[in-house]
Short mmCIF file of C-alpha atoms and ligand atoms in Angstrom, two decimals:
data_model
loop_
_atom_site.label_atom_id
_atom_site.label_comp_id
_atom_site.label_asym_id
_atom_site.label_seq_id
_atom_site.Cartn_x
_atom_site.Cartn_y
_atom_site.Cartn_z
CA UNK A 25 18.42 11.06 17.02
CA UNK A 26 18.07 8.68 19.96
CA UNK A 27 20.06 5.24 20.33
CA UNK A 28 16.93 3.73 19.54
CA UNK A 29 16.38 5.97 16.43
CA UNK A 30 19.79 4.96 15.07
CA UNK A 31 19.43 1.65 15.51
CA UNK A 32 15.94 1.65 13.75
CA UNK A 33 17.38 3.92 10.72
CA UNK A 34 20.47 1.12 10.49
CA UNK A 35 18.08 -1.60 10.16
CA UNK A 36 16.57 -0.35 7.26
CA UNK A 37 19.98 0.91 5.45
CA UNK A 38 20.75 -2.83 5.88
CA UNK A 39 17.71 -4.59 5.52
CA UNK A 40 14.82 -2.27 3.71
CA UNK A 41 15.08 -1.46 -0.23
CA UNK A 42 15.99 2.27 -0.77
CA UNK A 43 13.06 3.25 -2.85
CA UNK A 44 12.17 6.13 -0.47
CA UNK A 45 15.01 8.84 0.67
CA UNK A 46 13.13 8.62 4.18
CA UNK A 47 13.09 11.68 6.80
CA UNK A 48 15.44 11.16 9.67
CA UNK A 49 12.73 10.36 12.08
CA UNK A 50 10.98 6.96 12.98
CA UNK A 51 7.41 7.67 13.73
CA UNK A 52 6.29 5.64 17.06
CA UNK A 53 2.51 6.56 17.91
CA UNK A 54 -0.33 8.46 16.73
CA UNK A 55 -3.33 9.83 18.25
CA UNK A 56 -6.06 12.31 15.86
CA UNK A 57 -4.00 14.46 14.20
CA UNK A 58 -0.77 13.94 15.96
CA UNK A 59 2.08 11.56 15.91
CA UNK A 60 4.84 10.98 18.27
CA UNK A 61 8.45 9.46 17.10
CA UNK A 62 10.37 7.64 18.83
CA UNK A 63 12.00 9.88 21.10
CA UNK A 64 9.30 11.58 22.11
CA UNK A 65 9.01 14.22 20.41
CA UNK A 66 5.53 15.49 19.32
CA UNK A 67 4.29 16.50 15.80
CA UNK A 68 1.22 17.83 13.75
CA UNK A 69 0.56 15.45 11.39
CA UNK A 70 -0.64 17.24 7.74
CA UNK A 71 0.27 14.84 5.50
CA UNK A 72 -2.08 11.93 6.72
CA UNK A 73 0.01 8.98 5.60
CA UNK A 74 -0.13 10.77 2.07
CA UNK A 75 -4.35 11.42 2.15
CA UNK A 76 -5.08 8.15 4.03
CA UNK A 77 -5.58 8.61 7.58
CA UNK A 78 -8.97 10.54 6.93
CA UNK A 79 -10.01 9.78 11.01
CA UNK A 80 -6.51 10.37 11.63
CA UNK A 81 -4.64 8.17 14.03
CA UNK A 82 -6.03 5.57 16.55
CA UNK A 83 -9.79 6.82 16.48
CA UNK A 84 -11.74 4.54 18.44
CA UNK A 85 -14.69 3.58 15.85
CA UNK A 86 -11.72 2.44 13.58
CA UNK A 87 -10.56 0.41 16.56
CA UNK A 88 -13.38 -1.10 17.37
CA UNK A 89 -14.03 -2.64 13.92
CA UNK A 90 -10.56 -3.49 13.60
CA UNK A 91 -11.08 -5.31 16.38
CA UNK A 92 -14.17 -6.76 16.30
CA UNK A 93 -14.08 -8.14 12.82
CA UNK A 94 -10.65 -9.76 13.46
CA UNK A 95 -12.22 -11.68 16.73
CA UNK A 96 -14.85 -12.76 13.68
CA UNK A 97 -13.05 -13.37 10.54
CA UNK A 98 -9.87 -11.74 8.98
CA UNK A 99 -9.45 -12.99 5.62
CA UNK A 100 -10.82 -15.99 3.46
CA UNK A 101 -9.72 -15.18 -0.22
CA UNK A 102 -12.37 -14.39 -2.81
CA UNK A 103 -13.55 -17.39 -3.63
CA UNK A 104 -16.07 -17.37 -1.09
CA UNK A 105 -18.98 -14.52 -0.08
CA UNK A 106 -18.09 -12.39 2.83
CA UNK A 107 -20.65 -9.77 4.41
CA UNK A 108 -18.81 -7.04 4.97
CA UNK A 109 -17.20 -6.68 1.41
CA UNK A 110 -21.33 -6.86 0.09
CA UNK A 111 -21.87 -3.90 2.33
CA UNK A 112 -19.22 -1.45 1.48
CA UNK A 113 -19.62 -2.53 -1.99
CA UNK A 114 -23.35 -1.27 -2.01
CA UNK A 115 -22.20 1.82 0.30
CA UNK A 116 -19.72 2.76 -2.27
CA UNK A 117 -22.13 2.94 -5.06
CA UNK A 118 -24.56 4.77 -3.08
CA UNK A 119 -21.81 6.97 -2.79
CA UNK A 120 -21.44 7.73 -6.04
CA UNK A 121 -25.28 7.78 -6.42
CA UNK A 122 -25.74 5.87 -10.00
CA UNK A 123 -26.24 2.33 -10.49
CA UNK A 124 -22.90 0.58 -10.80
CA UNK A 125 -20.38 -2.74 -9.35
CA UNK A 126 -17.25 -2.68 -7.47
CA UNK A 127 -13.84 -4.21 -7.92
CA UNK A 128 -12.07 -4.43 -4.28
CA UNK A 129 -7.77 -4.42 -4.61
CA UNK A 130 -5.50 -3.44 -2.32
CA UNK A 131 -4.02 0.18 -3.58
CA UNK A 132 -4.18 2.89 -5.77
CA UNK A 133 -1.79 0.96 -8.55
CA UNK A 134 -4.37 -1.75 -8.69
CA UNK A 135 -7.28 0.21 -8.45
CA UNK A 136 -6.20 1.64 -11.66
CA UNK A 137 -4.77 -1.71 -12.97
CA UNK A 138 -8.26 -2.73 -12.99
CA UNK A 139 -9.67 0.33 -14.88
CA UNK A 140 -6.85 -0.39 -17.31
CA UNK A 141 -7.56 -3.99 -18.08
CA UNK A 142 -11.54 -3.20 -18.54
CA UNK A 143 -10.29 -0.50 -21.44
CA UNK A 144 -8.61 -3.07 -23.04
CA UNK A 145 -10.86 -5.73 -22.94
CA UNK A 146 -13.50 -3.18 -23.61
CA UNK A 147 -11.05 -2.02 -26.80
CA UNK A 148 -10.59 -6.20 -27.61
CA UNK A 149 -14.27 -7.03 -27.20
CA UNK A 150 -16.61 -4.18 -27.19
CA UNK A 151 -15.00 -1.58 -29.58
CA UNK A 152 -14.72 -1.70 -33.45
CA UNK A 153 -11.07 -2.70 -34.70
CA UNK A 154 -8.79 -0.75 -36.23
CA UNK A 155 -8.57 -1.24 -40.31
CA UNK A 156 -5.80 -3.43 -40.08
CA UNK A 157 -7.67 -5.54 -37.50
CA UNK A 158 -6.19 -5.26 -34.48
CA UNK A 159 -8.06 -4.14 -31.31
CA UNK A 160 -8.58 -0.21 -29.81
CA UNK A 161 -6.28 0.18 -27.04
CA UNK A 162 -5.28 3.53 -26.52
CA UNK A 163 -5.86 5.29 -23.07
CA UNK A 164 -4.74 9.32 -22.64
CA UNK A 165 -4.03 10.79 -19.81
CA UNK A 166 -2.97 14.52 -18.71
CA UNK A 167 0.37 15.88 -18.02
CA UNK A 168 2.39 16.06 -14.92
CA UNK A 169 -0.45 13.07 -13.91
CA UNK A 170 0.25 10.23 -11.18
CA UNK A 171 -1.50 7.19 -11.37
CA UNK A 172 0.76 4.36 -9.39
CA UNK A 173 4.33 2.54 -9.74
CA UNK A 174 3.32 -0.79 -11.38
CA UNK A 175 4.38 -1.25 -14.83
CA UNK A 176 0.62 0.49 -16.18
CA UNK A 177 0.80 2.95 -13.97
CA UNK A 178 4.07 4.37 -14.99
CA UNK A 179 3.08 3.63 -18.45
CA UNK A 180 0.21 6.10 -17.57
CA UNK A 181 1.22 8.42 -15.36
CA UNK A 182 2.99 11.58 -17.49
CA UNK A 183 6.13 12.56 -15.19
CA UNK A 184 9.47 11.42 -16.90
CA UNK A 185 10.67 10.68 -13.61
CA UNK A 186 9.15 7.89 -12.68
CA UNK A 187 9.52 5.99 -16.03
CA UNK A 188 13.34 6.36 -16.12
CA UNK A 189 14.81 3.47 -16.45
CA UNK A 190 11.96 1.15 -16.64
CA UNK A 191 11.29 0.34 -20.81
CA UNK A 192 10.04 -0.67 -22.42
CA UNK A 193 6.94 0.73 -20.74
CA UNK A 194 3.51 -0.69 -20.87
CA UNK A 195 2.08 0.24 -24.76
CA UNK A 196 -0.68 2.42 -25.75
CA UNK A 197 -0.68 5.83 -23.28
CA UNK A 198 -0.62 9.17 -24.53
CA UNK A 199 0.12 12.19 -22.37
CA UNK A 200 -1.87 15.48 -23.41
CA UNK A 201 -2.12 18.92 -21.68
CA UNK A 202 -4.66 19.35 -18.85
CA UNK A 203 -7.50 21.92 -18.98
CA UNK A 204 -6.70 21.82 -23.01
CA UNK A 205 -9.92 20.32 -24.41
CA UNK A 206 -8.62 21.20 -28.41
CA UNK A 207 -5.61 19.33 -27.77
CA UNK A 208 -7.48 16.33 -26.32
CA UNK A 209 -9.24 16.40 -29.39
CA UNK A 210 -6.45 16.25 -32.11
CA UNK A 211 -5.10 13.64 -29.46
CA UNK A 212 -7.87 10.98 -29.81
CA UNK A 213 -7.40 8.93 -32.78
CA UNK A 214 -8.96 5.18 -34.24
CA UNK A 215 -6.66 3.68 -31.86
CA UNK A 216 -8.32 5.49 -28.68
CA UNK A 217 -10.29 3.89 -25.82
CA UNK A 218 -10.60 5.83 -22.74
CA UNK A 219 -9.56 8.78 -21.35
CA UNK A 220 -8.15 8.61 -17.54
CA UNK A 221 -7.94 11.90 -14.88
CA UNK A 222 -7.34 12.70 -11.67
CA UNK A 223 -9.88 15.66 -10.91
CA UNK A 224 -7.39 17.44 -9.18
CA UNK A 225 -3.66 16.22 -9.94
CA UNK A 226 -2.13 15.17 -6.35
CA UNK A 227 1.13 14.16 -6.99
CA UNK A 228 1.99 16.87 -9.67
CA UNK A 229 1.23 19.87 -7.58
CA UNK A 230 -2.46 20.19 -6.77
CA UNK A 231 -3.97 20.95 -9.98
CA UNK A 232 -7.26 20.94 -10.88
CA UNK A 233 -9.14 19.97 -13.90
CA UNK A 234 -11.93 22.91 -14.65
CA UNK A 235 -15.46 22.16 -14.43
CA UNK A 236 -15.51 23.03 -18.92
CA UNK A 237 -12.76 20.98 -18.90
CA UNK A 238 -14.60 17.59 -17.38
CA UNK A 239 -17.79 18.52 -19.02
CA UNK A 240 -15.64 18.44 -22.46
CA UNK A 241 -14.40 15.17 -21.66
CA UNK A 242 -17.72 13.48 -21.20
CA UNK A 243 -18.78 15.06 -24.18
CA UNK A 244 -15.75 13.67 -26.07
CA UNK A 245 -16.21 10.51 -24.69
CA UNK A 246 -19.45 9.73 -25.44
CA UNK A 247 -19.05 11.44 -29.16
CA UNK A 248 -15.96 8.71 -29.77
CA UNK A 249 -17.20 6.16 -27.84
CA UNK A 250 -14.18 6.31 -25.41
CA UNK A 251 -14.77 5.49 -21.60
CA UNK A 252 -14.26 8.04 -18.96
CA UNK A 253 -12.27 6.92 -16.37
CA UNK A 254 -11.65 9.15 -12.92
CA UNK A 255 -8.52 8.70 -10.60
CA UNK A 256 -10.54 9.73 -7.30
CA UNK A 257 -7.58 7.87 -5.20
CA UNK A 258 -6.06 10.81 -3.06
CA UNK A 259 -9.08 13.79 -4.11
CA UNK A 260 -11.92 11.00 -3.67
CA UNK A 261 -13.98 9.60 -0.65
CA UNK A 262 -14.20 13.81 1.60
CA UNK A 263 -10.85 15.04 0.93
CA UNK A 264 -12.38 17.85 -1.17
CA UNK A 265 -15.46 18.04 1.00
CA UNK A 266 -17.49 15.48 -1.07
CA UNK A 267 -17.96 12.19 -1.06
CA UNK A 268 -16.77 12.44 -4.75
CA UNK A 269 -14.25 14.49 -5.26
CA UNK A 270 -15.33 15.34 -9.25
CA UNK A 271 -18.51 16.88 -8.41
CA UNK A 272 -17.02 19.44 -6.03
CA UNK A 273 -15.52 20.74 -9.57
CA UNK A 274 -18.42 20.09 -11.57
CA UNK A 275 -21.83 19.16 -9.58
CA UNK A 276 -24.23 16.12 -10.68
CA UNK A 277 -24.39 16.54 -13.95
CA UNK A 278 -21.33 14.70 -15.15
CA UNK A 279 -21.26 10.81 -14.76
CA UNK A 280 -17.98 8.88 -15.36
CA UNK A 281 -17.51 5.38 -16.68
CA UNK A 282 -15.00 4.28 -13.91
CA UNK A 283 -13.69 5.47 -10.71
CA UNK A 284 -10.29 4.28 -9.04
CA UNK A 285 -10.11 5.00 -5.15
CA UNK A 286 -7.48 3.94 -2.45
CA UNK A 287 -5.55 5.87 0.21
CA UNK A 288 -8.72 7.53 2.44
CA UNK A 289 -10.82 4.45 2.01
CA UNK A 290 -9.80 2.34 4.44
CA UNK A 291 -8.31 5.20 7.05
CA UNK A 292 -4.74 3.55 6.93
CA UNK A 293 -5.82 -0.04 6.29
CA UNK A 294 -4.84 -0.64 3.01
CA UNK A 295 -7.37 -1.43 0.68
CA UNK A 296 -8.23 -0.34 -3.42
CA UNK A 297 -11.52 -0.10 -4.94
CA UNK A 298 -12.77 0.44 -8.48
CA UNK A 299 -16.51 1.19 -9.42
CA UNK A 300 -17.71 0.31 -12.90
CA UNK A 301 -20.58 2.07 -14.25
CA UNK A 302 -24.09 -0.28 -15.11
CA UNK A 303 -23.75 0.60 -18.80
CA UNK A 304 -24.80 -1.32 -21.65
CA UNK A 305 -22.17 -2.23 -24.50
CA UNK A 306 -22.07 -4.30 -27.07
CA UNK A 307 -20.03 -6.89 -27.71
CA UNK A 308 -18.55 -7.34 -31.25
CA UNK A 309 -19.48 -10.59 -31.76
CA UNK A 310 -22.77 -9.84 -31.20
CA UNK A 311 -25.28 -9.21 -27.73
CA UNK A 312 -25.28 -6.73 -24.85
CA UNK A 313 -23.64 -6.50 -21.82
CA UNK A 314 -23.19 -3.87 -19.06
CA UNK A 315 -19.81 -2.54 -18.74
CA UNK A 316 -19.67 -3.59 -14.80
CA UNK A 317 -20.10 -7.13 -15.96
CA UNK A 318 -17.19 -6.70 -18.30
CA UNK A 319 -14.61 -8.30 -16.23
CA UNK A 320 -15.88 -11.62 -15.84
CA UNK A 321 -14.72 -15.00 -13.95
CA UNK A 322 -10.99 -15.38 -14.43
CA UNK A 323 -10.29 -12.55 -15.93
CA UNK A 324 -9.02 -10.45 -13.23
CA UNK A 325 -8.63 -10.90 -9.68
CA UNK A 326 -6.65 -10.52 -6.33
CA UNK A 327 -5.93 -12.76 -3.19
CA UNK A 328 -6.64 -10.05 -0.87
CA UNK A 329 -8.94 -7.83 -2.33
CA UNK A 330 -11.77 -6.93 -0.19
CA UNK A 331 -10.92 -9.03 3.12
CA UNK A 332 -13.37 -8.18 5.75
CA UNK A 333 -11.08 -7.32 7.61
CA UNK A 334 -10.14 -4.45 5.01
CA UNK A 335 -14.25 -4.13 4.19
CA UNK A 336 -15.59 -3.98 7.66
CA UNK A 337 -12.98 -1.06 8.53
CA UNK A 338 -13.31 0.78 5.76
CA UNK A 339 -16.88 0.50 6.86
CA UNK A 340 -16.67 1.61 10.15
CA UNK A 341 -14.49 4.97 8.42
CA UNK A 342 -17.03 5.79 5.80
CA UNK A 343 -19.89 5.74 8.51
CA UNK A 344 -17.46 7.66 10.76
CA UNK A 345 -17.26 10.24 8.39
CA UNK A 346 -21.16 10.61 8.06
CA UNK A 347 -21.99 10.72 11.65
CA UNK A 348 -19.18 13.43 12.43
CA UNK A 349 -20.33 15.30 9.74
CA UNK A 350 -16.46 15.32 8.44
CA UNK A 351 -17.24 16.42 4.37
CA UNK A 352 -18.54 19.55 6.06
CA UNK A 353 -15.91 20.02 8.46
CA UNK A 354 -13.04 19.48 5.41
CA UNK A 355 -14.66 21.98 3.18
CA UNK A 356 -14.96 24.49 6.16
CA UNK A 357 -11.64 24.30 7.29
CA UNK A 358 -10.50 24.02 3.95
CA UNK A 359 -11.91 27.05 2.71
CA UNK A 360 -10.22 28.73 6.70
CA UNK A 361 -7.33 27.11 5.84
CA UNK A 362 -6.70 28.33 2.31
CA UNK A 363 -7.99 32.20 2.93
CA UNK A 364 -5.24 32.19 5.57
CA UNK A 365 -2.82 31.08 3.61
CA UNK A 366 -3.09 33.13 1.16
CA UNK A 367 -2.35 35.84 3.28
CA UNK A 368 1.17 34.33 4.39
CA UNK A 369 4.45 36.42 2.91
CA UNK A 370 6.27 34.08 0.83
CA UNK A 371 3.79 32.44 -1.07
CA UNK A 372 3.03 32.72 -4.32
CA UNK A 373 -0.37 30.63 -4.65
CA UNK A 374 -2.50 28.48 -2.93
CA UNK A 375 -4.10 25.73 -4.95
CA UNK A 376 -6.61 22.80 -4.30
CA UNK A 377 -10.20 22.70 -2.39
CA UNK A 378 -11.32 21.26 1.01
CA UNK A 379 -8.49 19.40 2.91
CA UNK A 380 -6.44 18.50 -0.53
CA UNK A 381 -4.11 21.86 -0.91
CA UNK A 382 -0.98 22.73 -2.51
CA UNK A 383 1.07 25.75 -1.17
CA UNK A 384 3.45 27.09 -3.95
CA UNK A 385 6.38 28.79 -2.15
CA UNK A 386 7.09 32.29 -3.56
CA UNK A 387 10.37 33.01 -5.87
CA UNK A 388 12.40 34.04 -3.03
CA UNK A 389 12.71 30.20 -1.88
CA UNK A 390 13.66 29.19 -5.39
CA UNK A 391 17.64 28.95 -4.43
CA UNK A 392 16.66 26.71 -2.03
CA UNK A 393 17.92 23.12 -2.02
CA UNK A 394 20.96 21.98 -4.78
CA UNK A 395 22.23 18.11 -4.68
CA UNK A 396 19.37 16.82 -5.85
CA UNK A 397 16.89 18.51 -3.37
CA UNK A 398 13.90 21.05 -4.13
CA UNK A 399 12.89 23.73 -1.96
CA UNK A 400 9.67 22.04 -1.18
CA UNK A 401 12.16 19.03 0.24
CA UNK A 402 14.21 22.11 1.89
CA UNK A 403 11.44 23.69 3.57
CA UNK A 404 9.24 20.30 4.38
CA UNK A 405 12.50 19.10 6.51
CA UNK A 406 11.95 22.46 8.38
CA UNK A 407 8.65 21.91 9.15
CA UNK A 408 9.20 18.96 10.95
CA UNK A 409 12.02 20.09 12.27
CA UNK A 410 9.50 22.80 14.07
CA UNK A 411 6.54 20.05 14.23
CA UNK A 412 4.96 20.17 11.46
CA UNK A 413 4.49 16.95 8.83
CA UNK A 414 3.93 17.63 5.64
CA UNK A 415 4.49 16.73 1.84
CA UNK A 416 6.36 17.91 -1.11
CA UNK A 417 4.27 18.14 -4.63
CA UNK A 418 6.32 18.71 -7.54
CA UNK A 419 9.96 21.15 -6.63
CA UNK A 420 8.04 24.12 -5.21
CA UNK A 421 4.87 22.79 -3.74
CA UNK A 422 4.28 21.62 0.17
CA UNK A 423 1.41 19.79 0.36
CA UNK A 424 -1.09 20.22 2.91
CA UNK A 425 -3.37 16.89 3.43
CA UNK A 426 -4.91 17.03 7.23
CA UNK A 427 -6.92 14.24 8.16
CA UNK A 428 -10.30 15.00 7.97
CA UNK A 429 -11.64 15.89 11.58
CA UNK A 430 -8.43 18.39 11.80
CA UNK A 431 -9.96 21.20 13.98
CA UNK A 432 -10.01 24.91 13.50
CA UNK A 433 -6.91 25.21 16.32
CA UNK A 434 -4.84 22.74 14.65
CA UNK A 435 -4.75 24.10 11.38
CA UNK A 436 -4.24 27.41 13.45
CA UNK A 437 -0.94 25.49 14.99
CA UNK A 438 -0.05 24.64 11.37
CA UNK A 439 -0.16 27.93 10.00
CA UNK A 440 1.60 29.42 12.21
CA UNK A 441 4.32 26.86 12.19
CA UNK A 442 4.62 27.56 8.97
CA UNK A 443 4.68 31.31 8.94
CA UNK A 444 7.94 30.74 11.43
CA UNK A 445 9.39 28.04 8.93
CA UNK A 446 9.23 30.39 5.92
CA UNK A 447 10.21 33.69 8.13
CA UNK A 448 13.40 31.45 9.53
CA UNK A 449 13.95 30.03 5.77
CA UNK A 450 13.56 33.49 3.91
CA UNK A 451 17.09 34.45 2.38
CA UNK A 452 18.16 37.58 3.88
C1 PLP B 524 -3.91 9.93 -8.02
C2 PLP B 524 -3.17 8.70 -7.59
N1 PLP B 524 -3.31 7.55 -8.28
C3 PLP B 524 -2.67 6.43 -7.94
C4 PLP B 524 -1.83 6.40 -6.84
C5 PLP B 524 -1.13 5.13 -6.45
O1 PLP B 524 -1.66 4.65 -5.26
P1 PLP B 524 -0.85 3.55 -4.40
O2 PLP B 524 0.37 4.23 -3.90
O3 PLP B 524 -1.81 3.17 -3.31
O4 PLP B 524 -0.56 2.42 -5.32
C6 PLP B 524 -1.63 7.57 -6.11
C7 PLP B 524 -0.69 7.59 -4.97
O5 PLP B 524 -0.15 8.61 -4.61
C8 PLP B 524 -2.33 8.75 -6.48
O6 PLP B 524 -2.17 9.89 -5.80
#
């Protein structure tokens, strides 16, 4: 560690809120899928900012919006119509290629906020009451799920860990076993509303909801009346190889009700977005209306929510990843990526599709750590000790999350960085 380092590292132990045990490095530059820190030194970046830097770092078409739109205008609240948020909200629900509206936020936790306010108000307003009166309100979601660090999003997500020390927690979130479509059936009761999933589970270890399992869901849904709410935010937007991430599990068939996406959207400019299917409910009191008209005047809102400075770029990256053909090149060095892995002594499993993959270290590694630290912390220190970013997923996952125009020679680079890591690492 450098002078410089040091004296960056003791600004933040005096000065920064320790809600992140950081790595002892401070990051300096980036340029496609590498970063530099501060002294120098030169790494392979696989985590992506944690799935956002999808062009990965400094790519000139991000640049050039960046630029030109904050020559033009940066921000003017949402009180007011702004081109570029128009745009992306029409690209976004071509995306997802059924009629629908967007809400714009700012991250993943409000992306979700968002889908968790329209159950409610679709529980208060659209759903019959309970016997005793009182409005449907209930939302279940899967276990070992992440869905964000406000107040509902704890309340949601199903890992003890993050609720410690918190309650009481947000009311009305049940936590039932993934891929278990009986249990999600005794689960739903009167009080039920919606039912919220990741497609494939980022933060609890890259796992994936089956294709019977989604199907069941829908069905469930639509049998109880219950919306269907998707957490695309890290598996949405390419990571798997498709624009959306569910229908790389299940095809065209299934439609969802909502769908919450952050991180890749914006290529590292922050920026949340929620699409609300064109659906028509009823309200209790009587008359239609489509769920994606819901949320009406004053009911929800943000300051900064869909800037255009925040639309234009995430513009520029969603065209980027078009006209570089970049869903193709994440499923094919995906699919390279995990078929080598697999073949790597030491682990035990690799999970996930296209650029979105969880490496579960073999048993061997499984002594690894003590004070507090896994041996995916252990091993992920290693790595970029030898050049190699990456990110933990649970105590015995490393995460692999390349941006998406990685090429064929840099995940070559990573795996064998890695095969050295785990061959130095291996107890003997
Ligand atoms: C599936 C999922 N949902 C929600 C979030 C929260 O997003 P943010 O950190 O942008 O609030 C994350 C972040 O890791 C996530 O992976």
């Amino acid at each position: 560690m450098t002078i410089n380092e040091a004296d960056t590292r003791k600004l933040f132990e005096e000065f920064v809120v320790p809600t992140y045990s950081r790595y002892n490095v401070v990051l300096a530059r980036g340029q496609g899928s590498r970063v530099w820190d501060e002294a120098g030194k030169k790494y392979l970046d696989f985590g992506a900012g944690i799935a956002v830097s999808t062009l990965g770092h400094a790519h000139p078409r991000m640049i050039e919006a960046l630029d030109r739109q904050a020559r033009q205008l940066i921000h003017t609240s949402n009180l007011y119509y702004t081109r570029p948020q128009g745009e992306l909200a029409r690209k976004l629900v071509e995306i997802v290629g059924a009629e629908g509206k967007i809400f714009f936020s700012n991250s993943g936790a409000e992306a979700n906020e968002a889908v968790i306010k329209l159950a409610r108000k679709f529980g208060n307003e659209c759903s019959a009451p309970l016997k005793n009166g009182s409005p449907r309100f209930e939302i279940l979601t899967f276990d070992r799920s992440f869905h964000g660090r406000t107040m509902a999003g704890i309340s949601a997500t199903a890992q003890e860990k993050v609720k410690q020390g918190f309650t009481p927690l947000l009311a009305g979130f049940k936590h039932v076993p993934l891929n278990d479509l009986r249990a999600v059936e005794k689960a739903i009761t009167a009080e039920s509303v919606a039912i919220l999933i990741e497609p494939i589970q980022g933060e609890g270890g890259i796992h994936s909801a089956s294709n019977e399992f989604l199907l069941g869901l829908r069905r469930l849904c639509d049998h109880h009346g219950l919306l269907l709410m998707l957490d695309e935010i890290q598996c949405g937007l390419g990571r798997l190889g498709n624009w959306c991430g569910w229908k790389e599990i299940v095809g065209d068939p299934l439609l969802p009700d909502t769908i919450s996406w952050a991180k890749g959207i914006g290529g590292g400019f922050p920026l949340g977005a929620t699409w609300i299917r064109k659906k028509p409910v009823r309200y209790l009191t009587g008359g239609a209306v489509d769920l994606c008209d819901l949320l009406k005047p004053g009911t929800h809102g943000t300051t900064y929510g869909g800037t255009p400075l925040a639309c234009a770029t995430s513009l520029a990256v969603l065209e980027t990843i078009e006209q570089e053909g970049l869903l193709q090149n994440a499923r094919d060095q995906g699919d390279y990526a995990k078929r080598q892995l697999s073949t790597l002594p030491g682990i035990k499993e690799v999970r996930g599709m296209g650029l979105l993959l969880g490496i579960e270290l073999g048993e061997e590694f499984a002594a690894l750590g003590g004070e507090g630290q896994t041996p995916s912390h252990v091993i992920v220190v290693r790595l970029m000790q030898n050049g190699l970013l990456s990110v933990p997923a649970g105590p015995s996952v490393i995460r692999w999350l390349p941006p998406l125009n990685v090429s064929r020679g840099e995940i070559d680079e990573g795996l064998s960085i890695l095969a050295r890591t785990l061959d130095e690492m291996r107890p003997r």
